[in-house]
Every structure is written in structure tokens, then in C-alpha cells.
Amino acid sequence: MASKAFSKSLLSFYRSLRCTLANPLSLHRSELHLKPQKNHLSLCHLHDQTLVLDVEGGLLRSSSTFPYFMLVALEAGCILRGLILLLLYPLLCCLSQEVGLQIMVLVCFLGIRKQGFMAGIAVLPKHLLEDVGLEGFEVLRMAGKKVCVSGMPSVMVEGFLKEYLEVDLVAARELKVFHGYYTGLMEEDSYFSLENAFGEEAIGFGSCIKSPQHQLFSHCKELQLVTDAEKKKWQRLPREEYPKALVFHDGRMAFRPTPMATLAMFVWFPFGVSLSILRTIVFVFLPYTISIPIGSATGVTNRVLNPHASAGDRQYKLYVCNHRTLLDPVYISAMLNKLVVAVTYSVSPITEALSPIRTVRLTRNKEEDRRRMQRLLSQGDLVVCPEGTTCREPYLLRFSPLFAELAEEVVPVALAARVCMFYGTTASGFKFLDSFFFLMNPRPEYHLEFLQKIPTGCLRRRSGSSYEVANLVQREIGSALGFQCTALTRKDKYVILAGNEGIVKTKT
């Protein structure tokens, strides 16, 4: 009887809570003395004005925050968190927006270490930028001072908004922390006055349904709202319009994890694991003449241009390529149908053991590395990736000039890798799984183009600088791929994505 009474009281409490939260706008209507206008916001009078913009309602094309919480669950947590969140999705659809948000925060953040949480900087910006609407961004860009409000926790959106969209202030709730770990609970909204911060009233912009919930909109002298029908017509913000180029990002998920897409991923996962193991066994133990056709039959797509561009020369060749995944040298070896040696700064013992070609580690000591590479080049063909680390986006990192001092000529190789489900690279995860995740994709693609040989020795003696020769090779590869050349380095990548310099100390 006591248990029945407790169940009835619990059910009664839940019903009252749901009735209270089912219409969250009623909690704030007494504070908003505005007449929201649904006509399009005129951009001409936004200059030197403070804009309060709702992220989910007035900036992103989709108002659903589920994909971003799924990314946190999978990337910062584990696959079990993601599965639990997916199973809870039908329940989330039945609950109010606020209760559903609290459940997602609890599932995704409970027990996550605060100091080690990098998803808000390393993972989410890529997916958020791809969901930014061009029309909403135009409103944001025209404003003098930019204030963004969001229902998501600040650790998920603040880094993205300030770093990539140049927002002045982000109003979002903080997460509660206990002994350095997130509890999965959010702090209450803290009162914030625009007059104290900017000394003026503001213009509000957001969705007809969501935006007026936040108390900041009570400071707006004018409130412009966009309907869901209008948002469906919004266009994606083009890459060239990004205020700051997105060069680096981390995480394994290569797709936007909507509920249906995430369900498809979980259904595919066991098949992908089996397929990746099969592909690995085929490439490791069978000759290229057999493994390539079998790989193509399982969905691996290869495209190669000018594989015999350097044929007819009996000397051993130095192949210089951009770096997309750990499989770059393997694909070069397979397309040439001959064994090559690859040099790398860091590779896991598991990857080294499973590699069908020989890999040699460098020491980061220039003179020692030069001697090692010269010795290897005197024994056979050598592949070097002078970027020093992988880059997923259409950019080339700075080329280390050491390769330009080794041979009289080099063969540039332009590489492009494409995936649809899992990225085959990581900055903060387990690197020995990189190739495994790449081969888990239903149809992984690799495009290779062997460019004409470049007389690096002659050019180096003429210019007197190996750096200029390295930049020339970088430009040739970038031109072939349509990629933009940068001066960014491995250190820049790891400082942004992992909070370190990307140097792993090995036991000697």
C-alpha cells in the first residue's frame, strides 16, 4: 500500500510539473511588454545597435538541439551514452522543452570531467557552423554589438560563438560541478542587464516560439521574430562566408547525428566493425593485385591519376604528399604496386604492426632525421608527409623543409580522402583506431594524383632556401587539389583541439 501511495504521489508531482513547464512562455510573459513583429528585420538600422539573438531560433536553421547533445554523448562520453540518449528520444518528444533539455544535459554530462571537456571547442563548432543560416548570419553580422542567448549549456556554445562568429557576449546557463566533474545539472538563469553592459536598449531577433523565453528580451525595445516556415527557406552559410576559417576540428562523427541518422549509424555499427576487420586482413595479408579488387567489391573507392608519371627512372624516388589519414603511404604503395617506406613522427605500436609497409619513426632532431631519411632513400622508395599531422578540411599545413634537402628531385602526390560516417583521424582519441574507423565507413574514398617531378636540388641551389622549395611543393599540391595553403603547424592543431603540443613522450 505504501508503494502504491508513493507511486500516486510521484505521478501527481510529474503531472503538475509537466503542466507548469508545458508552456514556458507563460513564465516570462509578465516581464515582456513588447509587441513582437513578424516582418523581416531591416538591416540598415542595425549598425551601432546592440542585437540580442537567439541561437536556436534566429541563427541555426534547425531549432533542434538533439544532434549537438548526441555529439557530446558520443565524443565526450561513450557509445553507451549515445545509445541511451537515442532510446530516450521518443520520451523527449513527449516532454516539454525545458524538461527534455534537462534530461539531455543529465545523460550527456553526468560524470564528465570538466578539465578534459574539449567538445565545445574541438567538435561542436564544425557541426554548428554547417547549420548556421545565411539569413540569420546576415542579421548578426550587421549588428554593432552582438549578444547571443542559448538554451544549451555555455560549455557547448560559448567557444563557437566567440571564436568563429565574433560574438561579444553569450548568455547561457552554466553546469554544476562537483570535485571537478559535471553533475549533469544546470545552474539557474542569472539576471543580466544589458544597460549595465552596453548602456543602451537592444533589438531582439529569434523564433516566434522560442526566443521570448529568455529574460534578456525584456531589455529589447524592438523584437523581430521569424517563423518556422521562413526558416525552412534559409540557405546554409557558405564556407567562404565564415568570419574565421574552420581548419581544425576533432571527433569521429562525420555526419550530423539527427535521430534517424544516429539510428542508422547504430544499425550499421556491427556490420561496419566486421567489414573493417575484413578489409584490414585483406590489405595486410594479400598482395595488392588481389586486395585492391576485393576492397573495391566491399565498397572501397579508389581513383588514381598519373601513377606512372615518374616511371622510367632507376633511382629510388622520394614521394612527398599531403596528409589526410594514416593510410596515405599505404595507398601510394598500393597504387604504385610496389613496397615503399614511410617515415612518421608518431605511430602506435598496433598501427605499426598491422601496416603492410615498413614505417620508421623520426626523432624531431633535424640532423638525426636527415641521416635516417637519407639512409632509407638509398635503400628504396620513400614516402614523407611534411605537414607532420593530418588535416580534414581543404587546407594544407606548412610543409617542413627537410625533404627538400634530401634528393635532387621529388614526386609530389596530391591526396584526398572522403568519408560519410566516421572520421579516420583524431587528435584526442585512440590513434590506433584511426585506420579501423576509416575502413568502417560504407564507402570510404581515396583520390590520388601523382604530379610531375620537381627538381628540388636545382631550385634549392638557385634560391638558397629549402623553405622556398617546400612552399613551392605545397603550392603545387594545393593547386591540384583546390586546397588553400596555410602556415599553420602541427603545434597549432593540437593546441586548439587537445590543449597540448601534440608531442608524445616515448620510452627509450
mmCIF file of N, CA and C in Angstrom, residues 26-125:
data_model
loop_
_atom_site.group_PDB
_atom_site.id
_atom_site.type_symbol
_atom_site.label_atom_id
_atom_site.label_comp_id
_atom_site.label_asym_id
_atom_site.label_seq_id
_atom_site.Cartn_x
_atom_site.Cartn_y
_atom_site.Cartn_z
ATOM 1 N N SER A 26 4.664 31.235 -20.568
ATOM 2 C CA SER A 26 3.833 31.871 -19.553
ATOM 3 C C SER A 26 4.643 32.330 -18.354
ATOM 4 N N LEU A 27 5.830 31.751 -18.167
ATOM 5 C CA LEU A 27 6.676 32.153 -17.045
ATOM 6 C C LEU A 27 7.276 33.523 -17.249
ATOM 7 N N HIS A 28 7.295 33.984 -18.467
ATOM 8 C CA HIS A 28 8.017 35.223 -18.769
ATOM 9 C C HIS A 28 7.122 36.292 -19.395
ATOM 10 N N ARG A 29 5.891 35.955 -19.656
ATOM 11 C CA ARG A 29 5.053 36.931 -20.354
ATOM 12 C C ARG A 29 4.862 38.197 -19.542
ATOM 13 N N SER A 30 4.837 38.071 -18.228
ATOM 14 C CA SER A 30 4.642 39.260 -17.403
ATOM 15 C C SER A 30 5.823 40.202 -17.481
ATOM 16 N N GLU A 31 6.992 39.678 -17.924
ATOM 17 C CA GLU A 31 8.187 40.511 -17.982
ATOM 18 C C GLU A 31 8.327 41.209 -19.323
ATOM 19 N N LEU A 32 7.647 40.697 -20.355
ATOM 20 C CA LEU A 32 7.844 41.223 -21.697
ATOM 21 C C LEU A 32 6.696 42.146 -22.063
ATOM 22 N N HIS A 33 6.990 43.402 -22.155
ATOM 23 C CA HIS A 33 5.980 44.373 -22.559
ATOM 24 C C HIS A 33 6.319 44.839 -23.965
ATOM 25 N N LEU A 34 6.302 43.876 -24.906
ATOM 26 C CA LEU A 34 6.703 44.154 -26.276
ATOM 27 C C LEU A 34 5.586 43.775 -27.218
ATOM 28 N N LYS A 35 5.679 44.292 -28.399
ATOM 29 C CA LYS A 35 4.803 43.888 -29.482
ATOM 30 C C LYS A 35 5.666 43.248 -30.556
ATOM 31 N N PRO A 36 5.856 41.918 -30.491
ATOM 32 C CA PRO A 36 6.725 41.269 -31.465
ATOM 33 C C PRO A 36 6.213 41.470 -32.876
ATOM 34 N N GLN A 37 7.148 41.721 -33.796
ATOM 35 C CA GLN A 37 6.824 41.933 -35.195
ATOM 36 C C GLN A 37 7.366 40.770 -35.999
ATOM 37 N N LYS A 38 6.561 40.219 -36.901
ATOM 38 C CA LYS A 38 6.960 39.069 -37.689
ATOM 39 C C LYS A 38 7.477 39.454 -39.059
ATOM 40 N N ASN A 39 7.535 40.754 -39.354
ATOM 41 C CA ASN A 39 8.085 41.155 -40.635
ATOM 42 C C ASN A 39 9.598 41.061 -40.593
ATOM 43 N N HIS A 40 10.204 41.035 -41.770
ATOM 44 C CA HIS A 40 11.649 40.873 -41.850
ATOM 45 C C HIS A 40 12.353 42.072 -41.232
ATOM 46 N N LEU A 41 13.420 41.774 -40.527
ATOM 47 C CA LEU A 41 14.193 42.806 -39.848
ATOM 48 C C LEU A 41 14.988 43.611 -40.862
ATOM 49 N N SER A 42 14.846 44.912 -40.807
ATOM 50 C CA SER A 42 15.621 45.779 -41.690
ATOM 51 C C SER A 42 17.042 45.878 -41.165
ATOM 52 N N LEU A 43 18.001 45.573 -42.035
ATOM 53 C CA LEU A 43 19.396 45.544 -41.614
ATOM 54 C C LEU A 43 20.021 46.927 -41.562
ATOM 55 N N CYS A 44 19.392 47.906 -42.199
ATOM 56 C CA CYS A 44 20.036 49.206 -42.337
ATOM 57 C C CYS A 44 20.181 49.924 -41.000
ATOM 58 N N HIS A 45 19.269 49.664 -40.031
ATOM 59 C CA HIS A 45 19.348 50.382 -38.764
ATOM 60 C C HIS A 45 19.985 49.534 -37.661
ATOM 61 N N LEU A 46 20.674 48.458 -38.023
ATOM 62 C CA LEU A 46 21.347 47.624 -37.034
ATOM 63 C C LEU A 46 22.752 48.115 -36.707
ATOM 64 N N HIS A 47 23.316 48.959 -37.567
ATOM 65 C CA HIS A 47 24.653 49.474 -37.306
ATOM 66 C C HIS A 47 24.651 50.256 -35.995
ATOM 67 N N ASP A 48 25.684 49.999 -35.183
ATOM 68 C CA ASP A 48 25.841 50.664 -33.886
ATOM 69 C C ASP A 48 24.709 50.342 -32.915
ATOM 70 N N GLN A 49 23.969 49.266 -33.187
ATOM 71 C CA GLN A 49 22.907 48.818 -32.294
ATOM 72 C C GLN A 49 23.343 47.528 -31.603
ATOM 73 N N THR A 50 22.805 47.291 -30.416
ATOM 74 C CA THR A 50 23.029 46.028 -29.718
ATOM 75 C C THR A 50 21.955 45.038 -30.138
ATOM 76 N N LEU A 51 22.374 43.873 -30.575
ATOM 77 C CA LEU A 51 21.447 42.841 -31.038
ATOM 78 C C LEU A 51 21.446 41.683 -30.047
ATOM 79 N N VAL A 52 20.258 41.290 -29.616
ATOM 80 C CA VAL A 52 20.087 40.084 -28.807
ATOM 81 C C VAL A 52 19.503 39.015 -29.718
ATOM 82 N N LEU A 53 20.280 37.976 -29.984
ATOM 83 C CA LEU A 53 19.890 36.967 -30.968
ATOM 84 C C LEU A 53 19.804 35.601 -30.309
ATOM 85 N N ASP A 54 18.696 34.924 -30.541
ATOM 86 C CA ASP A 54 18.512 33.573 -30.031
ATOM 87 C C ASP A 54 19.194 32.583 -30.970
ATOM 88 N N VAL A 55 20.121 31.783 -30.444
ATOM 89 C CA VAL A 55 20.930 30.896 -31.280
ATOM 90 C C VAL A 55 20.063 29.866 -31.982
ATOM 91 N N GLU A 56 19.251 29.143 -31.209
ATOM 92 C CA GLU A 56 18.433 28.094 -31.814
ATOM 93 C C GLU A 56 17.318 28.656 -32.682
ATOM 94 N N GLY A 57 16.768 29.806 -32.293
ATOM 95 C CA GLY A 57 15.632 30.346 -33.019
ATOM 96 C C GLY A 57 15.986 31.285 -34.150
ATOM 97 N N GLY A 58 17.079 32.063 -34.014
ATOM 98 C CA GLY A 58 17.371 33.088 -35.007
ATOM 99 C C GLY A 58 18.688 32.949 -35.726
ATOM 100 N N LEU A 59 19.469 31.905 -35.434
ATOM 101 C CA LEU A 59 20.765 31.738 -36.092
ATOM 102 C C LEU A 59 20.875 30.400 -36.809
ATOM 103 N N LEU A 60 20.547 29.321 -36.121
ATOM 104 C CA LEU A 60 20.641 27.991 -36.714
ATOM 105 C C LEU A 60 19.403 27.687 -37.539
ATOM 106 N N ARG A 61 19.593 26.950 -38.617
ATOM 107 C CA ARG A 61 18.459 26.600 -39.472
ATOM 108 C C ARG A 61 17.523 25.613 -38.789
ATOM 109 N N SER A 62 18.064 24.739 -37.972
ATOM 110 C CA SER A 62 17.248 23.785 -37.229
ATOM 111 C C SER A 62 17.176 24.207 -35.771
ATOM 112 N N SER A 63 15.985 24.167 -35.200
ATOM 113 C CA SER A 63 15.809 24.552 -33.800
ATOM 114 C C SER A 63 16.074 23.393 -32.845
ATOM 115 N N SER A 64 16.291 22.197 -33.371
ATOM 116 C CA SER A 64 16.519 21.025 -32.534
ATOM 117 C C SER A 64 17.950 21.011 -32.010
ATOM 118 N N THR A 65 18.096 20.798 -30.713
ATOM 119 C CA THR A 65 19.426 20.704 -30.101
ATOM 120 C C THR A 65 19.863 19.255 -29.905
ATOM 121 N N PHE A 66 19.015 18.307 -30.264
ATOM 122 C CA PHE A 66 19.341 16.891 -30.067
ATOM 123 C C PHE A 66 20.657 16.488 -30.729
ATOM 124 N N PRO A 67 20.933 16.880 -31.993
ATOM 125 C CA PRO A 67 22.199 16.456 -32.614
ATOM 126 C C PRO A 67 23.435 16.896 -31.842
ATOM 127 N N TYR A 68 23.397 18.073 -31.235
ATOM 128 C CA TYR A 68 24.569 18.579 -30.528
ATOM 129 C C TYR A 68 24.780 17.843 -29.205
ATOM 130 N N PHE A 69 23.685 17.490 -28.545
ATOM 131 C CA PHE A 69 23.826 16.679 -27.338
ATOM 132 C C PHE A 69 24.276 15.263 -27.686
ATOM 133 N N MET A 70 23.845 14.745 -28.823
ATOM 134 C CA MET A 70 24.311 13.434 -29.250
ATOM 135 C C MET A 70 25.814 13.459 -29.518
ATOM 136 N N LEU A 71 26.300 14.543 -30.092
ATOM 137 C CA LEU A 71 27.742 14.672 -30.312
ATOM 138 C C LEU A 71 28.502 14.676 -28.992
ATOM 139 N N VAL A 72 27.964 15.382 -28.000
ATOM 140 C CA VAL A 72 28.606 15.395 -26.684
ATOM 141 C C VAL A 72 28.591 13.997 -26.076
ATOM 142 N N ALA A 73 27.448 13.307 -26.194
ATOM 143 C CA ALA A 73 27.335 11.967 -25.619
ATOM 144 C C ALA A 73 28.327 11.002 -26.246
ATOM 145 N N LEU A 74 28.488 11.066 -27.570
ATOM 146 C CA LEU A 74 29.358 10.126 -28.271
ATOM 147 C C LEU A 74 30.830 10.509 -28.177
ATOM 148 N N GLU A 75 31.133 11.802 -28.313
ATOM 149 C CA GLU A 75 32.527 12.237 -28.394
ATOM 150 C C GLU A 75 33.154 12.469 -27.023
ATOM 151 N N ALA A 76 32.407 13.078 -26.106
ATOM 152 C CA ALA A 76 32.947 13.327 -24.767
ATOM 153 C C ALA A 76 32.653 12.180 -23.815
ATOM 154 N N GLY A 77 31.624 11.399 -24.131
ATOM 155 C CA GLY A 77 31.268 10.268 -23.291
ATOM 156 C C GLY A 77 31.685 8.959 -23.922
ATOM 157 N N CYS A 78 30.706 8.165 -24.317
ATOM 158 C CA CYS A 78 30.981 6.869 -24.935
ATOM 159 C C CYS A 78 29.777 6.473 -25.771
ATOM 160 N N ILE A 79 29.906 5.363 -26.474
ATOM 161 C CA ILE A 79 28.827 4.918 -27.349
ATOM 162 C C ILE A 79 27.593 4.528 -26.543
ATOM 163 N N LEU A 80 27.787 4.090 -25.286
ATOM 164 C CA LEU A 80 26.643 3.735 -24.442
ATOM 165 C C LEU A 80 25.805 4.961 -24.111
ATOM 166 N N ARG A 81 26.437 6.095 -23.839
ATOM 167 C CA ARG A 81 25.682 7.333 -23.588
ATOM 168 C C ARG A 81 24.850 7.707 -24.805
ATOM 169 N N GLY A 82 25.469 7.593 -25.984
ATOM 170 C CA GLY A 82 24.737 7.910 -27.197
ATOM 171 C C GLY A 82 23.546 6.998 -27.400
ATOM 172 N N LEU A 83 23.704 5.716 -27.101
ATOM 173 C CA LEU A 83 22.599 4.768 -27.248
ATOM 174 C C LEU A 83 21.478 5.079 -26.271
ATOM 175 N N ILE A 84 21.835 5.420 -25.033
ATOM 176 C CA ILE A 84 20.813 5.786 -24.041
ATOM 177 C C ILE A 84 20.055 7.029 -24.486
ATOM 178 N N LEU A 85 20.776 8.026 -24.981
ATOM 179 C CA LEU A 85 20.124 9.254 -25.437
ATOM 180 C C LEU A 85 19.193 8.972 -26.610
ATOM 181 N N LEU A 86 19.606 8.109 -27.518
ATOM 182 C CA LEU A 86 18.755 7.760 -28.658
ATOM 183 C C LEU A 86 17.500 7.031 -28.197
ATOM 184 N N LEU A 87 17.637 6.118 -27.254
ATOM 185 C CA LEU A 87 16.474 5.384 -26.748
ATOM 186 C C LEU A 87 15.508 6.303 -26.006
ATOM 187 N N LEU A 88 16.022 7.389 -25.443
ATOM 188 C CA LEU A 88 15.169 8.338 -24.721
ATOM 189 C C LEU A 88 14.480 9.330 -25.649
ATOM 190 N N TYR A 89 14.840 9.340 -26.934
ATOM 191 C CA TYR A 89 14.304 10.359 -27.843
ATOM 192 C C TYR A 89 12.778 10.348 -27.913
ATOM 193 N N PRO A 90 12.102 9.178 -28.021
ATOM 194 C CA PRO A 90 10.626 9.222 -28.030
ATOM 195 C C PRO A 90 10.054 9.877 -26.783
ATOM 196 N N LEU A 91 10.675 9.624 -25.628
ATOM 197 C CA LEU A 91 10.214 10.268 -24.397
ATOM 198 C C LEU A 91 10.444 11.769 -24.446
ATOM 199 N N LEU A 92 11.577 12.201 -24.989
ATOM 200 C CA LEU A 92 11.881 13.630 -25.079
ATOM 201 C C LEU A 92 10.851 14.363 -25.924
ATOM 202 N N CYS A 93 10.325 13.692 -26.938
ATOM 203 C CA CYS A 93 9.319 14.320 -27.803
ATOM 204 C C CYS A 93 8.009 14.558 -27.060
ATOM 205 N N CYS A 94 7.757 13.787 -26.009
ATOM 206 C CA CYS A 94 6.506 13.922 -25.262
ATOM 207 C C CYS A 94 6.602 14.932 -24.127
ATOM 208 N N LEU A 95 7.814 15.304 -23.760
ATOM 209 C CA LEU A 95 8.007 16.216 -22.639
ATOM 210 C C LEU A 95 8.111 17.656 -23.115
ATOM 211 N N SER A 96 8.027 18.570 -22.178
ATOM 212 C CA SER A 96 8.205 19.982 -22.510
ATOM 213 C C SER A 96 9.652 20.246 -22.889
ATOM 214 N N GLN A 97 9.875 21.372 -23.503
ATOM 215 C CA GLN A 97 11.219 21.723 -23.969
ATOM 216 C C GLN A 97 12.209 21.788 -22.812
ATOM 217 N N GLU A 98 11.832 22.388 -21.701
ATOM 218 C CA GLU A 98 12.744 22.553 -20.569
ATOM 219 C C GLU A 98 13.079 21.216 -19.914
ATOM 220 N N VAL A 99 12.073 20.371 -19.708
ATOM 221 C CA VAL A 99 12.322 19.065 -19.088
ATOM 222 C C VAL A 99 13.173 18.197 -20.000
ATOM 223 N N GLY A 100 12.879 18.218 -21.298
ATOM 224 C CA GLY A 100 13.683 17.456 -22.248
ATOM 225 C C GLY A 100 15.124 17.916 -22.270
ATOM 226 N N LEU A 101 15.323 19.235 -22.171
ATOM 227 C CA LEU A 101 16.679 19.778 -22.146
ATOM 228 C C LEU A 101 17.435 19.293 -20.914
ATOM 229 N N GLN A 102 16.785 19.300 -19.766
ATOM 230 C CA GLN A 102 17.441 18.868 -18.535
ATOM 231 C C GLN A 102 17.805 17.389 -18.585
ATOM 232 N N ILE A 103 16.957 16.575 -19.201
ATOM 233 C CA ILE A 103 17.262 15.148 -19.324
ATOM 234 C C ILE A 103 18.467 14.939 -20.232
ATOM 235 N N MET A 104 18.525 15.664 -21.351
ATOM 236 C CA MET A 104 19.661 15.518 -22.260
ATOM 237 C C MET A 104 20.959 15.959 -21.594
ATOM 238 N N VAL A 105 20.898 17.042 -20.832
ATOM 239 C CA VAL A 105 22.092 17.506 -20.116
ATOM 240 C C VAL A 105 22.545 16.459 -19.109
ATOM 241 N N LEU A 106 21.598 15.859 -18.399
ATOM 242 C CA LEU A 106 21.933 14.852 -17.391
ATOM 243 C C LEU A 106 22.602 13.637 -18.029
ATOM 244 N N VAL A 107 22.027 13.138 -19.122
ATOM 245 C CA VAL A 107 22.572 11.946 -19.783
ATOM 246 C C VAL A 107 23.960 12.221 -20.353
ATOM 247 N N CYS A 108 24.142 13.400 -20.929
ATOM 248 C CA CYS A 108 25.386 13.689 -21.654
ATOM 249 C C CYS A 108 26.531 14.128 -20.749
ATOM 250 N N PHE A 109 26.236 14.797 -19.639
ATOM 251 C CA PHE A 109 27.305 15.417 -18.852
ATOM 252 C C PHE A 109 27.568 14.756 -17.505
ATOM 253 N N LEU A 110 26.682 13.919 -17.017
ATOM 254 C CA LEU A 110 26.880 13.316 -15.704
ATOM 255 C C LEU A 110 28.187 12.521 -15.666
ATOM 256 N N GLY A 111 29.104 12.934 -14.791
ATOM 257 C CA GLY A 111 30.360 12.216 -14.623
ATOM 258 C C GLY A 111 31.464 12.620 -15.576
ATOM 259 N N ILE A 112 31.214 13.571 -16.476
ATOM 260 C CA ILE A 112 32.250 14.034 -17.403
ATOM 261 C C ILE A 112 33.202 14.981 -16.671
ATOM 262 N N ARG A 113 34.485 14.778 -16.857
ATOM 263 C CA ARG A 113 35.488 15.615 -16.190
ATOM 264 C C ARG A 113 35.526 16.996 -16.837
ATOM 265 N N LYS A 114 35.403 18.036 -16.022
ATOM 266 C CA LYS A 114 35.340 19.396 -16.548
ATOM 267 C C LYS A 114 36.616 19.784 -17.275
ATOM 268 N N GLN A 115 37.760 19.490 -16.689
ATOM 269 C CA GLN A 115 39.032 19.909 -17.272
ATOM 270 C C GLN A 115 39.308 19.219 -18.605
ATOM 271 N N GLY A 116 38.804 18.022 -18.786
ATOM 272 C CA GLY A 116 39.063 17.290 -20.020
ATOM 273 C C GLY A 116 38.012 17.475 -21.087
ATOM 274 N N PHE A 117 37.001 18.324 -20.844
ATOM 275 C CA PHE A 117 35.935 18.510 -21.829
ATOM 276 C C PHE A 117 36.386 19.486 -22.909
ATOM 277 N N MET A 118 36.597 18.981 -24.131
ATOM 278 C CA MET A 118 37.055 19.802 -25.247
ATOM 279 C C MET A 118 36.060 19.828 -26.402
ATOM 280 N N ALA A 119 34.924 19.137 -26.257
ATOM 281 C CA ALA A 119 33.982 19.029 -27.370
ATOM 282 C C ALA A 119 33.428 20.385 -27.787
ATOM 283 N N GLY A 120 33.253 21.301 -26.829
ATOM 284 C CA GLY A 120 32.711 22.612 -27.160
ATOM 285 C C GLY A 120 33.618 23.430 -28.046
ATOM 286 N N ILE A 121 34.914 23.129 -28.046
ATOM 287 C CA ILE A 121 35.882 23.857 -28.862
ATOM 288 C C ILE A 121 36.332 23.040 -30.059
ATOM 289 N N ALA A 122 36.468 21.721 -29.872
ATOM 290 C CA ALA A 122 37.076 20.879 -30.901
ATOM 291 C C ALA A 122 36.075 20.177 -31.802
ATOM 292 N N VAL A 123 34.880 19.861 -31.302
ATOM 293 C CA VAL A 123 33.933 19.038 -32.062
ATOM 294 C C VAL A 123 32.734 19.838 -32.562
ATOM 295 N N LEU A 124 32.054 20.532 -31.662
ATOM 296 C CA LEU A 124 30.782 21.172 -31.995
ATOM 297 C C LEU A 124 30.875 22.309 -33.009
ATOM 298 N N PRO A 125 31.932 23.143 -33.028
ATOM 299 C CA PRO A 125 31.949 24.260 -33.983
ATOM 300 C C PRO A 125 31.743 23.845 -35.434
#
